[in-house]
Short mmCIF file of the C-alpha atoms (twelve columns), coordinates in Angstrom:
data_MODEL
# 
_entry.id   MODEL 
# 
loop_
_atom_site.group_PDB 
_atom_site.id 
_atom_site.type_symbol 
_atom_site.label_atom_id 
_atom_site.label_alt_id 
_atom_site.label_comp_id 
_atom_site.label_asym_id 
_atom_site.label_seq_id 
_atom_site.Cartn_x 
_atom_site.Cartn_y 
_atom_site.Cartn_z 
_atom_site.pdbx_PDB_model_num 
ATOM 1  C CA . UNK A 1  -3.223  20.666  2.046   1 
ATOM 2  C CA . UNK A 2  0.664   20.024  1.597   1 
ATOM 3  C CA . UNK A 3  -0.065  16.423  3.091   1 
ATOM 4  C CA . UNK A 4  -2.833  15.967  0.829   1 
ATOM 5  C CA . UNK A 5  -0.768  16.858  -2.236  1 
ATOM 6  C CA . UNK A 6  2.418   15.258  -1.058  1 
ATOM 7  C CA . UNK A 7  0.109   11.960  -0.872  1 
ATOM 8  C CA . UNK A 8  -1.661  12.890  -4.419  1 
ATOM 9  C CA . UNK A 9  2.405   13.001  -5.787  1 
ATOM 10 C CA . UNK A 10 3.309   9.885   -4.058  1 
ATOM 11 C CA . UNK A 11 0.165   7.501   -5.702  1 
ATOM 12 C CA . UNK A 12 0.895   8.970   -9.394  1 
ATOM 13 C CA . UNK A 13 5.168   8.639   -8.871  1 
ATOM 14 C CA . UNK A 14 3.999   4.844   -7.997  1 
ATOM 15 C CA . UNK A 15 6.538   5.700   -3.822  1 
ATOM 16 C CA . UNK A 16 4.010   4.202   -1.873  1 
ATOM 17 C CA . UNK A 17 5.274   0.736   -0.870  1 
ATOM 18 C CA . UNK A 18 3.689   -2.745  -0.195  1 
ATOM 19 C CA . UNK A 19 4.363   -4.650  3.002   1 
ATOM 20 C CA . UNK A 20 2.976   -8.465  2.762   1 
ATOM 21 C CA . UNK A 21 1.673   -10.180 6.003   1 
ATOM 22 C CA . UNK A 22 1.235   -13.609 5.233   1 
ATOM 23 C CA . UNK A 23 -1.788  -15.566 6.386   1 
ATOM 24 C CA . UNK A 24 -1.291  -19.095 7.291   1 
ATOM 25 C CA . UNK A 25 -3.700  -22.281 7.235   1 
ATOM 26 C CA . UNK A 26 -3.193  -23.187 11.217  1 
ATOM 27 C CA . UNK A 27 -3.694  -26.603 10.799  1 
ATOM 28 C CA . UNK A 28 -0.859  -26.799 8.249   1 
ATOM 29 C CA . UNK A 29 1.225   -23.498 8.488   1 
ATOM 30 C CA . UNK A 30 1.032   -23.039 4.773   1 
ATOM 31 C CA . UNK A 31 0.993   -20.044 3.485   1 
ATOM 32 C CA . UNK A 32 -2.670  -19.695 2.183   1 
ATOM 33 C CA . UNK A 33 -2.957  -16.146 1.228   1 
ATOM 34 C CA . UNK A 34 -1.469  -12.514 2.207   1 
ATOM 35 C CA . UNK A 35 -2.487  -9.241  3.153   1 
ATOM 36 C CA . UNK A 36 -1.097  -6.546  1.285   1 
ATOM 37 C CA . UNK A 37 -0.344  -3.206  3.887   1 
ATOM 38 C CA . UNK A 38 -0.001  0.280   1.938   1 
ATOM 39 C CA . UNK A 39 3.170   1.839   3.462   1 
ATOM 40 C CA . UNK A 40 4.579   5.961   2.635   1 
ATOM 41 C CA . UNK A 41 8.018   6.757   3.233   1 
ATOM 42 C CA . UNK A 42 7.739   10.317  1.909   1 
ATOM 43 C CA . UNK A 43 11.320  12.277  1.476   1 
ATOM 44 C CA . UNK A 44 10.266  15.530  3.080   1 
ATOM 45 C CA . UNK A 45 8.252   14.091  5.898   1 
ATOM 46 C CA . UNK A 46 9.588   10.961  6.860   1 
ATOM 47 C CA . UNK A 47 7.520   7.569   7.427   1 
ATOM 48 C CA . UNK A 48 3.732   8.664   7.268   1 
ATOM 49 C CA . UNK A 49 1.540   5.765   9.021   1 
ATOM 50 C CA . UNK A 50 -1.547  4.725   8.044   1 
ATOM 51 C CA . UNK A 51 -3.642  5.791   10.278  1 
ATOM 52 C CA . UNK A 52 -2.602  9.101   9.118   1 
ATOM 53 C CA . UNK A 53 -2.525  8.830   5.559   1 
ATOM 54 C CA . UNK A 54 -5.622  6.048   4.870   1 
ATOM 55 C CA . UNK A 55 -7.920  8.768   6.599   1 
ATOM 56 C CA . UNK A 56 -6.583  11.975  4.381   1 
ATOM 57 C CA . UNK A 57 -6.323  9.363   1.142   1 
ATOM 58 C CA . UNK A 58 -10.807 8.808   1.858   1 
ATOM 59 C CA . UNK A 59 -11.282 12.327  2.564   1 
ATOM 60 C CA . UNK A 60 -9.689  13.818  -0.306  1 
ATOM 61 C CA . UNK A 61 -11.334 11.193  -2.623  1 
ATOM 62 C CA . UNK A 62 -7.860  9.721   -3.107  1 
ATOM 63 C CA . UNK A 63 -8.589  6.505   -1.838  1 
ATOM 64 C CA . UNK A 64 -9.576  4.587   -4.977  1 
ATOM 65 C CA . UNK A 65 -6.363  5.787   -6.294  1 
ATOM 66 C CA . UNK A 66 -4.646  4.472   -3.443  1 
ATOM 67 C CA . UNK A 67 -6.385  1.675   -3.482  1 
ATOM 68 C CA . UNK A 68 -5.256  0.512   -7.013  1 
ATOM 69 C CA . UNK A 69 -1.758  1.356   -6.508  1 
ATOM 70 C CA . UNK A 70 -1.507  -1.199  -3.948  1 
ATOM 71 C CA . UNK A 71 -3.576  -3.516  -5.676  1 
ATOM 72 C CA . UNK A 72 -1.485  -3.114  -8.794  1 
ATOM 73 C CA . UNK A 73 1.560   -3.850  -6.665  1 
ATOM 74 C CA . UNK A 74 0.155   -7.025  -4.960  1 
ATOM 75 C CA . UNK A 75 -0.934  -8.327  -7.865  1 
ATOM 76 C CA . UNK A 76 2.574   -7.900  -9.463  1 
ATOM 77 C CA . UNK A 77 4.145   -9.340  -6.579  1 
ATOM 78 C CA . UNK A 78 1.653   -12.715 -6.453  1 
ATOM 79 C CA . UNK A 79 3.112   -12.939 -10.144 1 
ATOM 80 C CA . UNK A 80 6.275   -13.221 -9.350  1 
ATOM 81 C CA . UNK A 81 6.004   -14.838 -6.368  1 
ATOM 82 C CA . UNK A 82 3.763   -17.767 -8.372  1 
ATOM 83 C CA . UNK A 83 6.925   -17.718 -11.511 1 
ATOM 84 C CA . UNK A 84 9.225   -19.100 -9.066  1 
# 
């Protein structure tokens, strides 16, 4: 339950990060695309991984919460990565 709300606190206070893995074309090595990796450094508990937090986020009907957040941050990010 402290987990759960710890999590809950984390999506609304916008401290979950975004970690980019880049996806290449392999003919080319461009950079076609990325994948966007939710990441929770949480100040009490230290680095939560995903396979911890993902499963809590979906069974405490977080998840499309969670799943925005890091959507709203990736989409940010392509922004400024396509200004420049």
């Amino acid at each position: 339950m402290e987990l759960e709300q710890a999590l809950r606190s984390a999506i609304a206070h916008h401290a979950l990060t975004v970690h980019y893995q880049p996806i290449l074309d392999a003919r080319t090595g461009e950079v076609i695309s990325f994948e966007a990796l939710a990441r929770w450094p949480d100040p009490y508990h230290g680095y939560i991984a995903p396979d911890v937090f993902i499963p809590l986020a979906e069974e405490s009907s977080l998840i499309l919460d969670l799943g925005r957040a890091v959507l709203n941050q990736a989409c940010l990010q392509a922004k400024t990565w396509r200004a420049s």
